[in-house]
Amino acid sequence: MGDFLMPSLGADMEHGKLVEWLVKPGDYVRRGDLVAVVDTDKTVMDVESFQEGVVADLLVGIGETVPVGTPLARITQTPAEMGAPVHEAPPPRAPSKAPAVKPQAPEAPAATAGPPIAPPVRHLAHRLGVDTGRIHGTGKAGAITRADVEHARAARPGSAARVRSAPRARRLAAELGIELSAVTGTGPDGAVTVTDVQDAAAVVPPAGPAEARPEAGPPGAVLPEAAVGVSVPEAPAPEAAPALPEPEAPAKGKPPSEARERVASLRRAIGALMTRSKQTIPHYYLSTTLDLRAGVEWMQSVNAHRPVAARLVPSALLLKAAALAAKEVPEVNGFYDDGGFRPSAAVHLGVAVALRQGGLVAPAIHDADTLPLDVLMEQLRDLVSRARAGRLLRAEMADPTLTVTNLGDLGVDSVYGVIYPPQVAMVGFGRVMEQPWAQNGLLGVRHAVVATLSADHRVSDGLRGGRYLALINELLQEPEHL
């Protein structure tokens, strides 16, 4: 028997609040299956299981705040230890009245057998409420693909009754007597948002007591804007995730007391982390101007043959170059803990995301150095959409190895970031702009961007930091190889 613990979702996290259980006692869970929704001082995110087995007991109730490392649930290693029927875990965020999925055989090996499926596809199946055990995979060696999951969802009888929605949207719909299946969702993957419910009701919830307002739900009301300065083209409907309006406030424009306290708590958490960073990490700073002429010209030629939603943006080139350069200069990619530097073999690129009412989260694009540009763009768009909806995963918040912040879309020329401990560097990009450029005695105009590096002097120095920035510039001169 093992314990499912409140995970650490960042260096500054000391406790978390359980917002929602996605499983119940008797459910069978695999490694990577989503088990719970946890609220930190910064954001709300889905937490996956590191164990495989049967959920024996739920030890923490919804709404409880507990320290990191507290057992949240007990998971037995085999169904036989339970002595009870075994059920497949229900899809995440399914309504509480959703029927249980068919029982599994009592033998654990039989419950886990099935065609191969990649973790991203399994997460998609969870989000769409699709039972992967009933899918015939069409991929290599019978692997289940994204298309297989989407097709299974479309063909599922009665699928319209299972509506993907945010917890706050479901509570608000119940309060207003709105049937979620009749609401058109505008969130990620067509999820129903609070705004969708309000639009369907054609009224704004009255400014009554806190417990009657939508803001009174789990404190996930703070919605991220977009990746800071990262231009992400909107996908066509229904994938588009339009910017959400500010949360409703009383007539005089003051946010509810709970919202104010959440913002204050978030600012305190970020302030404490940044204070720790500046007091314990000996920062040094470098900057250079990157020549984007080749990158912009190549990107424009590629985009000329693509629909708007599939076009690349300069941010994708910058992120990919930053990830590839980190692979070559490992002193900027990893963690400083237990009195020493621990380089990372993988490049999990954290992307700073601004929260609407202030503050940041920096979820990771995993293995960013290995992703083709189109895939990186798709993952970036997905990451921003899920950040807006409070649907980040534990791993995305816990394991970035290097963070990038980009304030270019706000008109900022350059940004010098503060390192997120225990990371050892942060990269900043300003706005892409046309500027005079002298070369070989000739003066012209080129697209360029200022890149900065904030790095930990315990791990690297100006020589290695300068090499890192120079390598980013070199990579951008051959964008077709990114």
Short mmCIF file of C-alpha atoms in Angstrom, two decimals:
data_model
loop_
_atom_site.label_atom_id
_atom_site.label_comp_id
_atom_site.label_asym_id
_atom_site.label_seq_id
_atom_site.Cartn_x
_atom_site.Cartn_y
_atom_site.Cartn_z
CA MET A 1 0.00 0.00 0.00
CA GLY A 2 1.31 3.46 -0.88
CA ASP A 3 0.30 7.04 -0.16
CA PHE A 4 -0.61 9.66 -2.75
CA LEU A 5 0.96 12.81 -1.29
CA MET A 6 0.33 16.53 -1.66
CA PRO A 7 3.07 17.23 -4.21
CA SER A 8 5.48 20.13 -4.30
CA LEU A 9 4.47 22.18 -7.33
CA GLY A 10 7.26 24.74 -7.10
CA ALA A 11 10.15 25.83 -4.94
CA ASP A 12 7.95 28.29 -3.06
CA MET A 13 5.05 25.95 -2.34
CA GLU A 14 4.56 24.99 1.31
CA HIS A 15 0.92 23.90 1.27
CA GLY A 16 -1.92 23.28 -1.15
CA LYS A 17 -5.71 23.21 -1.12
CA LEU A 18 -7.60 20.21 -2.47
CA VAL A 19 -10.16 21.56 -4.94
CA GLU A 20 -11.57 18.41 -6.51
CA TRP A 21 -11.14 14.64 -6.49
CA LEU A 22 -11.07 13.04 -9.95
CA VAL A 23 -11.24 9.51 -8.51
CA LYS A 24 -13.15 7.68 -5.81
CA PRO A 25 -12.43 4.64 -3.61
CA GLY A 26 -12.37 1.50 -5.74
CA ASP A 27 -11.09 3.23 -8.88
CA TYR A 28 -8.07 1.74 -10.63
CA VAL A 29 -5.41 4.32 -11.52
CA ARG A 30 -2.31 4.03 -13.68
CA ARG A 31 0.87 6.07 -13.56
CA GLY A 32 0.15 9.44 -15.13
CA ASP A 33 -3.61 9.28 -14.57
CA LEU A 34 -5.08 12.52 -13.21
CA VAL A 35 -6.19 12.04 -9.62
CA ALA A 36 -6.92 15.42 -8.05
CA VAL A 37 -7.11 19.16 -8.61
CA VAL A 38 -4.92 21.23 -6.28
CA ASP A 39 -4.88 24.98 -5.69
CA THR A 40 -1.62 26.71 -4.77
CA ASP A 41 -1.05 30.36 -4.03
CA LYS A 42 -0.42 30.85 -7.76
CA THR A 43 -2.80 28.68 -9.77
CA VAL A 44 -5.02 25.62 -9.91
CA MET A 45 -3.62 22.50 -11.54
CA ASP A 46 -4.31 18.83 -12.18
CA VAL A 47 -2.14 16.36 -10.28
CA GLU A 48 -1.30 12.94 -11.66
CA SER A 49 -0.49 9.70 -9.86
CA PHE A 50 3.03 8.30 -9.59
CA GLN A 51 1.65 4.90 -8.57
CA GLU A 52 -0.51 2.21 -10.09
CA GLY A 53 -3.20 0.42 -8.16
CA VAL A 54 -6.60 0.77 -6.55
CA VAL A 55 -7.71 3.85 -4.61
CA ALA A 56 -8.36 2.53 -1.10
CA ASP A 57 -9.18 5.72 0.85
CA LEU A 58 -9.44 9.46 0.28
CA LEU A 59 -7.76 11.02 3.33
CA VAL A 60 -8.32 14.74 2.68
CA GLY A 61 -11.64 16.39 2.00
CA ILE A 62 -12.42 18.93 -0.69
CA GLY A 63 -11.59 22.43 0.51
CA GLU A 64 -8.93 21.33 3.02
CA THR A 65 -5.50 23.00 2.96
CA VAL A 66 -2.59 20.75 3.95
CA PRO A 67 1.23 20.98 3.89
CA VAL A 68 3.32 19.55 1.08
CA GLY A 69 3.96 15.84 1.68
CA THR A 70 0.65 15.21 3.46
CA PRO A 71 -0.98 11.90 2.40
CA LEU A 72 -4.06 12.71 0.32
CA ALA A 73 -5.11 9.16 -0.56
CA ARG A 74 -4.03 5.56 -0.12
CA ILE A 75 -3.44 3.40 -3.18
CA THR A 76 -3.14 -0.39 -2.91
CA GLN A 77 -0.72 -2.09 -5.25
CA THR A 78 -3.12 -4.81 -6.38
CA PRO A 79 -6.91 -5.14 -6.47
CA ALA A 80 -6.62 -8.21 -4.22
CA GLU A 81 -5.44 -6.01 -1.35
CA MET A 82 -8.73 -4.15 -1.54
CA GLY A 83 -11.06 -7.14 -1.47
CA ALA A 84 -13.54 -4.97 -3.35
CA PRO A 85 -14.69 -4.43 -6.93
CA VAL A 86 -12.30 -2.48 -9.14
CA HIS A 87 -13.43 0.32 -11.42
CA GLU A 88 -11.61 2.30 -14.04
CA ALA A 89 -11.01 5.84 -12.84
CA PRO A 90 -13.67 8.16 -14.28
CA PRO A 91 -12.57 10.79 -16.77
CA PRO A 92 -11.33 14.04 -15.16
CA ARG A 93 -13.91 16.73 -14.37
CA ALA A 94 -16.86 14.52 -15.18
CA PRO A 95 -20.01 15.62 -13.31
CA SER A 96 -20.40 13.99 -9.92
CA LYS A 97 -23.54 12.15 -11.07
CA ALA A 98 -21.75 10.49 -14.00
CA PRO A 99 -22.15 6.68 -13.91
CA ALA A 100 -19.17 4.58 -12.96
CA VAL A 101 -17.24 3.02 -15.82
CA LYS A 102 -17.49 -0.76 -16.22
CA PRO A 103 -15.72 -2.89 -13.59
CA GLN A 104 -12.36 -4.38 -14.40
CA ALA A 105 -11.23 -7.93 -13.80
CA PRO A 106 -9.75 -8.47 -10.35
CA GLU A 107 -6.26 -9.27 -11.66
CA ALA A 108 -4.05 -6.17 -11.82
CA PRO A 109 -2.12 -7.26 -14.95
CA ALA A 110 -5.32 -7.65 -16.90
CA ALA A 111 -6.48 -4.21 -15.81
CA THR A 112 -3.34 -2.57 -17.11
CA ALA A 113 -3.02 -4.52 -20.35
CA GLY A 114 -3.83 -2.71 -23.56
CA PRO A 115 -2.40 -1.09 -26.63
CA PRO A 116 0.50 1.37 -26.21
CA ILE A 117 -0.49 4.98 -25.62
CA ALA A 118 1.68 8.05 -25.13
CA PRO A 119 1.10 10.14 -21.96
CA PRO A 120 -0.18 13.21 -23.90
CA VAL A 121 -2.73 11.03 -25.68
CA ARG A 122 -3.75 9.43 -22.39
CA HIS A 123 -4.24 12.89 -20.86
CA LEU A 124 -6.35 13.89 -23.87
CA ALA A 125 -8.49 10.80 -23.37
CA HIS A 126 -8.95 11.77 -19.72
CA ARG A 127 -9.97 15.29 -20.67
CA LEU A 128 -12.48 14.03 -23.23
CA GLY A 129 -13.85 11.28 -21.02
CA VAL A 130 -12.80 8.44 -23.36
CA ASP A 131 -12.09 4.90 -22.12
CA THR A 132 -8.82 3.93 -23.85
CA GLY A 133 -9.43 0.27 -23.07
CA ARG A 134 -12.18 0.24 -25.71
CA ILE A 135 -10.19 1.91 -28.48
CA HIS A 136 -8.59 0.02 -31.36
CA GLY A 137 -5.31 1.81 -31.98
CA THR A 138 -4.43 2.70 -35.57
CA GLY A 139 -0.88 3.84 -34.87
CA LYS A 140 2.37 1.94 -35.14
CA ALA A 141 2.21 -1.45 -33.36
CA GLY A 142 -1.42 -0.75 -32.54
CA ALA A 143 -0.65 2.42 -30.57
CA ILE A 144 -3.59 4.67 -29.74
CA THR A 145 -3.26 8.03 -31.46
CA ARG A 146 -4.83 11.44 -30.83
CA ALA A 147 -7.10 10.87 -33.84
CA ASP A 148 -8.27 7.54 -32.36
CA VAL A 149 -9.24 9.27 -29.10
CA GLU A 150 -11.07 12.09 -30.87
CA HIS A 151 -12.90 9.63 -33.11
CA ALA A 152 -13.93 7.54 -30.09
CA ARG A 153 -15.29 10.61 -28.39
CA ALA A 154 -17.31 11.60 -31.44
CA ALA A 155 -18.73 8.06 -31.78
CA ARG A 156 -19.52 7.56 -28.09
CA PRO A 157 -23.26 7.08 -27.44
CA GLY A 158 -24.69 9.79 -25.25
CA SER A 159 -21.46 11.76 -25.32
CA ALA A 160 -23.40 15.00 -25.34
CA ALA A 161 -24.42 14.34 -21.76
CA ARG A 162 -20.83 14.51 -20.57
CA VAL A 163 -19.87 18.16 -20.79
CA ARG A 164 -16.31 19.30 -20.17
CA SER A 165 -16.33 22.29 -17.88
CA ALA A 166 -14.42 24.09 -15.17
CA PRO A 167 -15.44 23.39 -11.54
CA ARG A 168 -16.55 27.01 -11.03
CA ALA A 169 -18.63 26.85 -14.19
CA ARG A 170 -20.42 23.73 -12.95
CA ARG A 171 -21.18 25.31 -9.58
CA LEU A 172 -22.44 28.50 -11.19
CA ALA A 173 -24.60 26.55 -13.63
CA ALA A 174 -26.15 24.66 -10.71
CA GLU A 175 -26.84 27.92 -8.87
CA LEU A 176 -28.46 29.49 -11.92
CA GLY A 177 -30.33 26.37 -13.01
CA ILE A 178 -28.45 26.18 -16.33
CA GLU A 179 -28.08 22.84 -18.13
CA LEU A 180 -24.43 22.57 -19.14
CA SER A 181 -25.20 20.45 -22.19
CA ALA A 182 -27.10 23.43 -23.61
CA VAL A 183 -24.14 25.81 -23.20
CA THR A 184 -21.61 26.36 -25.99
CA GLY A 185 -18.12 26.16 -24.54
CA THR A 186 -15.42 28.60 -25.65
CA GLY A 187 -12.60 27.28 -23.45
CA PRO A 188 -9.84 24.82 -24.37
CA ASP A 189 -11.21 21.83 -26.30
CA GLY A 190 -14.68 23.39 -26.11
CA ALA A 191 -14.79 23.45 -22.30
CA VAL A 192 -17.59 25.48 -20.72
CA THR A 193 -16.26 28.47 -18.79
CA VAL A 194 -17.86 30.72 -16.18
CA THR A 195 -18.34 33.38 -18.88
CA ASP A 196 -20.16 30.87 -21.09
CA VAL A 197 -22.57 30.06 -18.27
CA GLN A 198 -23.16 33.74 -17.57
CA ASP A 199 -23.81 34.40 -21.24
CA ALA A 200 -26.26 31.52 -21.36
CA ALA A 201 -28.10 32.88 -18.34
CA ALA A 202 -28.07 36.36 -19.92
CA VAL A 203 -27.53 37.84 -16.47
CA VAL A 204 -24.54 38.68 -14.30
CA PRO A 205 -24.66 37.02 -10.87
CA PRO A 206 -25.76 39.54 -8.24
CA ALA A 207 -23.22 40.98 -5.85
CA GLY A 208 -24.62 39.07 -2.91
CA PRO A 209 -22.85 37.19 -0.12
CA ALA A 210 -19.52 35.64 -1.00
CA GLU A 211 -20.91 32.10 -0.88
CA ALA A 212 -23.47 32.98 -3.56
CA ARG A 213 -20.97 34.46 -5.99
CA PRO A 214 -18.97 32.51 -8.56
CA GLU A 215 -15.80 33.95 -7.05
CA ALA A 216 -16.58 32.04 -3.87
CA GLY A 217 -15.55 28.70 -5.38
CA PRO A 218 -12.10 27.23 -4.99
CA PRO A 219 -9.68 30.12 -5.34
CA GLY A 220 -8.89 29.42 -8.94
CA ALA A 221 -10.57 32.64 -9.97
CA VAL A 222 -7.31 34.29 -10.95
CA LEU A 223 -7.02 33.65 -14.67
CA PRO A 224 -3.76 33.95 -16.59
CA GLU A 225 -3.71 36.37 -19.50
CA ALA A 226 -1.33 34.82 -22.01
CA ALA A 227 2.28 33.84 -22.12
CA VAL A 228 4.08 37.07 -21.33
CA GLY A 229 4.88 38.58 -24.68
CA VAL A 230 4.52 35.27 -26.50
CA SER A 231 2.43 35.87 -29.60
CA VAL A 232 0.26 32.82 -30.17
CA PRO A 233 -2.09 32.93 -33.19
CA GLU A 234 -5.65 32.06 -32.35
CA ALA A 235 -6.86 28.75 -33.73
CA PRO A 236 -10.20 28.65 -35.56
CA ALA A 237 -13.33 27.79 -33.61
CA PRO A 238 -13.91 25.71 -31.60
CA GLU A 239 -10.25 25.49 -30.58
CA ALA A 240 -9.92 29.23 -30.13
CA ALA A 241 -9.49 30.37 -26.56
CA PRO A 242 -10.56 34.02 -26.56
CA ALA A 243 -9.27 36.30 -23.87
CA LEU A 244 -11.50 36.11 -20.84
CA PRO A 245 -13.00 39.25 -19.31
CA GLU A 246 -12.03 40.48 -15.91
CA PRO A 247 -13.87 38.76 -13.06
CA GLU A 248 -17.02 40.59 -12.12
CA ALA A 249 -16.70 43.14 -9.34
CA PRO A 250 -19.15 45.23 -7.35
CA ALA A 251 -20.46 48.41 -8.91
CA LYS A 252 -17.68 50.59 -7.55
CA GLY A 253 -15.07 48.41 -9.26
CA LYS A 254 -13.60 46.89 -6.10
CA PRO A 255 -12.97 43.14 -6.26
CA PRO A 256 -14.64 40.89 -3.65
CA SER A 257 -12.74 40.44 -0.40
CA GLU A 258 -11.86 36.84 -1.28
CA ALA A 259 -10.44 37.89 -4.63
CA ARG A 260 -8.43 40.65 -2.96
CA GLU A 261 -7.04 38.21 -0.41
CA ARG A 262 -6.11 35.74 -3.15
CA VAL A 263 -4.24 38.42 -5.07
CA ALA A 264 -2.48 39.51 -1.88
CA SER A 265 -1.57 35.90 -1.09
CA LEU A 266 -0.21 35.39 -4.59
CA ARG A 267 1.88 38.57 -4.37
CA ARG A 268 3.25 37.46 -0.99
CA ALA A 269 4.23 34.07 -2.38
CA ILE A 270 5.98 35.57 -5.40
CA GLY A 271 7.63 38.23 -3.26
CA ALA A 272 8.96 35.62 -0.84
CA LEU A 273 10.36 33.51 -3.68
CA MET A 274 11.99 36.46 -5.43
CA THR A 275 13.44 37.72 -2.13
CA ARG A 276 14.91 34.30 -1.52
CA SER A 277 16.31 34.28 -5.05
CA LYS A 278 18.00 37.67 -4.76
CA GLN A 279 19.35 36.95 -1.28
CA THR A 280 20.76 33.50 -1.97
CA ILE A 281 21.64 33.47 -5.69
CA PRO A 282 24.58 35.62 -6.86
CA HIS A 283 23.05 36.89 -10.10
CA TYR A 284 25.05 38.21 -13.02
CA TYR A 285 23.47 39.77 -16.11
CA LEU A 286 24.34 39.81 -19.80
CA SER A 287 22.58 41.17 -22.87
CA THR A 288 23.02 41.11 -26.63
CA THR A 289 21.06 42.07 -29.72
CA LEU A 290 20.02 39.12 -31.87
CA ASP A 291 19.95 39.45 -35.66
CA LEU A 292 16.53 38.20 -36.80
CA ARG A 293 16.79 39.05 -40.50
CA ALA A 294 17.25 35.44 -41.61
CA GLY A 295 14.69 34.14 -39.13
CA VAL A 296 11.96 36.60 -40.07
CA GLU A 297 12.52 36.16 -43.82
CA TRP A 298 12.38 32.37 -43.54
CA MET A 299 9.32 32.51 -41.31
CA GLN A 300 7.48 34.83 -43.72
CA SER A 301 8.21 32.53 -46.66
CA VAL A 302 6.89 29.51 -44.72
CA ASN A 303 3.80 31.33 -43.46
CA ALA A 304 2.88 32.48 -46.98
CA HIS A 305 1.69 28.94 -47.73
CA ARG A 306 -0.14 28.31 -44.47
CA PRO A 307 -3.53 29.23 -43.00
CA VAL A 308 -3.43 31.87 -40.28
CA ALA A 309 -3.92 29.40 -37.42
CA ALA A 310 -0.91 27.32 -38.52
CA ARG A 311 1.55 30.18 -39.00
CA LEU A 312 4.70 30.50 -36.96
CA VAL A 313 5.57 33.54 -34.89
CA PRO A 314 9.02 34.88 -33.87
CA SER A 315 8.48 33.63 -30.32
CA ALA A 316 8.59 30.04 -31.56
CA LEU A 317 11.99 30.62 -33.17
CA LEU A 318 13.32 32.28 -30.01
CA LEU A 319 12.08 29.52 -27.71
CA LYS A 320 13.50 26.76 -29.88
CA ALA A 321 16.87 28.50 -30.21
CA ALA A 322 17.00 29.08 -26.43
CA ALA A 323 16.29 25.38 -25.82
CA LEU A 324 18.87 24.13 -28.33
CA ALA A 325 21.53 26.47 -26.98
CA ALA A 326 20.84 25.25 -23.43
CA LYS A 327 21.62 21.73 -24.58
CA GLU A 328 25.06 22.92 -25.69
CA VAL A 329 25.72 25.08 -22.61
CA PRO A 330 24.47 22.89 -19.75
CA GLU A 331 25.59 25.38 -17.07
CA VAL A 332 22.36 27.34 -17.65
CA ASN A 333 20.07 24.31 -17.59
CA GLY A 334 19.47 22.54 -14.29
CA PHE A 335 19.18 23.04 -10.56
CA TYR A 336 21.33 24.23 -7.68
CA ASP A 337 20.37 22.33 -4.54
CA ASP A 338 22.03 20.56 -1.63
CA GLY A 339 25.06 22.81 -2.06
CA GLY A 340 25.83 21.83 -5.66
CA PHE A 341 24.77 22.10 -9.28
CA ARG A 342 22.72 19.31 -10.82
CA PRO A 343 22.59 19.68 -14.62
CA SER A 344 19.52 18.41 -16.43
CA ALA A 345 19.80 15.98 -19.34
CA ALA A 346 16.50 17.31 -20.69
CA VAL A 347 15.52 20.88 -21.53
CA HIS A 348 12.12 21.60 -20.00
CA LEU A 349 11.60 25.21 -21.00
CA GLY A 350 9.50 27.19 -18.52
CA VAL A 351 7.40 29.89 -20.19
CA ALA A 352 6.36 32.81 -18.00
CA VAL A 353 2.58 33.32 -18.04
CA ALA A 354 1.05 36.51 -16.64
CA LEU A 355 -1.89 36.29 -14.27
CA ARG A 356 -4.72 38.72 -14.95
CA GLN A 357 -4.68 40.33 -11.51
CA GLY A 358 -0.92 40.20 -11.08
CA GLY A 359 1.79 37.62 -10.64
CA LEU A 360 3.27 34.85 -12.75
CA VAL A 361 3.32 31.14 -13.31
CA ALA A 362 5.98 29.47 -15.43
CA PRO A 363 4.83 26.04 -16.64
CA ALA A 364 7.17 23.94 -18.76
CA ILE A 365 7.22 22.82 -22.37
CA HIS A 366 8.88 19.46 -21.94
CA ASP A 367 11.87 18.47 -24.10
CA ALA A 368 11.60 21.74 -25.99
CA ASP A 369 14.94 21.16 -27.73
CA THR A 370 13.60 18.04 -29.47
CA LEU A 371 10.30 19.46 -30.71
CA PRO A 372 9.79 20.54 -34.33
CA LEU A 373 8.75 24.18 -34.56
CA ASP A 374 5.16 23.31 -35.46
CA VAL A 375 4.83 20.98 -32.48
CA LEU A 376 6.42 23.54 -30.18
CA MET A 377 3.88 26.13 -31.41
CA GLU A 378 1.02 23.71 -30.77
CA GLN A 379 2.25 22.90 -27.28
CA LEU A 380 2.77 26.57 -26.50
CA ARG A 381 -0.78 27.38 -27.56
CA ASP A 382 -2.10 24.46 -25.52
CA LEU A 383 -0.07 25.49 -22.47
CA VAL A 384 -1.40 29.04 -22.55
CA SER A 385 -4.99 27.86 -23.04
CA ARG A 386 -4.81 25.46 -20.11
CA ALA A 387 -3.14 28.09 -17.94
CA ARG A 388 -6.10 30.37 -18.65
CA ALA A 389 -8.48 27.61 -17.64
CA GLY A 390 -6.53 26.53 -14.54
CA ARG A 391 -5.73 23.14 -16.12
CA LEU A 392 -1.97 22.93 -15.67
CA LEU A 393 -0.40 19.61 -14.73
CA ARG A 394 1.83 19.01 -11.73
CA ALA A 395 4.88 18.15 -13.85
CA GLU A 396 4.52 21.34 -15.87
CA MET A 397 4.90 23.42 -12.72
CA ALA A 398 7.41 21.28 -10.83
CA ASP A 399 10.19 20.55 -13.31
CA PRO A 400 11.13 23.50 -15.60
CA THR A 401 14.91 23.45 -16.00
CA LEU A 402 15.26 26.94 -17.55
CA THR A 403 12.69 29.75 -17.72
CA VAL A 404 12.09 32.23 -20.54
CA THR A 405 10.22 35.50 -20.07
CA ASN A 406 9.16 37.64 -23.01
CA LEU A 407 7.68 41.11 -22.60
CA GLY A 408 8.02 42.09 -26.23
CA ASP A 409 4.30 42.32 -26.93
CA LEU A 410 4.04 44.90 -24.17
CA GLY A 411 6.52 47.14 -25.99
CA VAL A 412 9.42 46.38 -23.65
CA ASP A 413 12.83 46.56 -25.31
CA SER A 414 14.60 44.29 -22.82
CA VAL A 415 13.87 42.45 -19.57
CA TYR A 416 16.28 41.23 -16.88
CA GLY A 417 14.54 38.44 -15.00
CA VAL A 418 15.00 37.10 -11.49
CA ILE A 419 16.02 33.44 -11.38
CA TYR A 420 13.41 30.95 -10.19
CA PRO A 421 15.17 28.80 -7.56
CA PRO A 422 16.37 26.10 -7.70
CA GLN A 423 16.95 26.90 -11.41
CA VAL A 424 20.21 28.62 -12.30
CA ALA A 425 19.28 30.94 -15.18
CA MET A 426 16.51 32.94 -16.81
CA VAL A 427 16.38 34.20 -20.39
CA GLY A 428 14.57 37.40 -21.36
CA PHE A 429 13.43 38.59 -24.79
CA GLY A 430 12.20 42.07 -25.66
CA ARG A 431 10.15 43.20 -28.63
CA VAL A 432 11.04 42.29 -32.18
CA MET A 433 11.67 45.57 -33.99
CA GLU A 434 13.20 47.00 -37.10
CA GLN A 435 16.35 48.97 -36.36
CA PRO A 436 19.38 50.39 -38.18
CA TRP A 437 22.06 47.77 -38.69
CA ALA A 438 25.61 48.40 -39.88
CA GLN A 439 27.53 45.55 -41.51
CA ASN A 440 30.62 45.59 -43.72
CA GLY A 441 30.53 49.37 -43.84
CA LEU A 442 26.93 49.44 -45.06
CA LEU A 443 23.90 50.68 -43.13
CA GLY A 444 20.56 48.95 -43.49
CA VAL A 445 17.43 48.05 -41.54
CA ARG A 446 16.92 44.62 -39.97
CA HIS A 447 14.59 42.89 -37.56
CA ALA A 448 16.30 42.40 -34.21
CA VAL A 449 15.51 41.61 -30.58
CA VAL A 450 17.40 42.17 -27.33
CA ALA A 451 18.12 38.95 -25.44
CA THR A 452 19.22 38.96 -21.81
CA LEU A 453 20.53 36.32 -19.45
CA SER A 454 20.27 36.29 -15.68
CA ALA A 455 22.50 33.50 -14.40
CA ASP A 456 23.85 32.01 -11.18
CA HIS A 457 27.53 32.85 -10.59
CA ARG A 458 27.96 29.72 -8.45
CA VAL A 459 27.46 27.63 -11.59
CA SER A 460 28.61 29.73 -14.56
CA ASP A 461 30.33 33.00 -15.41
CA GLY A 462 30.32 35.63 -18.11
CA LEU A 463 32.33 33.41 -20.46
CA ARG A 464 29.78 30.60 -20.46
CA GLY A 465 26.82 32.97 -20.29
CA GLY A 466 28.15 34.94 -23.24
CA ARG A 467 28.67 31.71 -25.18
CA TYR A 468 25.04 30.79 -24.52
CA LEU A 469 23.68 34.07 -25.92
CA ALA A 470 26.05 33.92 -28.90
CA LEU A 471 24.88 30.40 -29.67
CA ILE A 472 21.24 31.53 -29.71
CA ASN A 473 22.20 34.14 -32.29
CA GLU A 474 24.09 31.56 -34.37
CA LEU A 475 21.14 29.19 -34.41
CA LEU A 476 18.77 31.94 -35.57
CA GLN A 477 20.90 32.52 -38.66
CA GLU A 478 19.85 29.07 -39.94
CA PRO A 479 16.16 28.97 -38.99
CA GLU A 480 15.39 26.10 -41.35
CA HIS A 481 17.48 23.85 -39.07
CA LEU A 482 15.66 24.76 -35.86
#
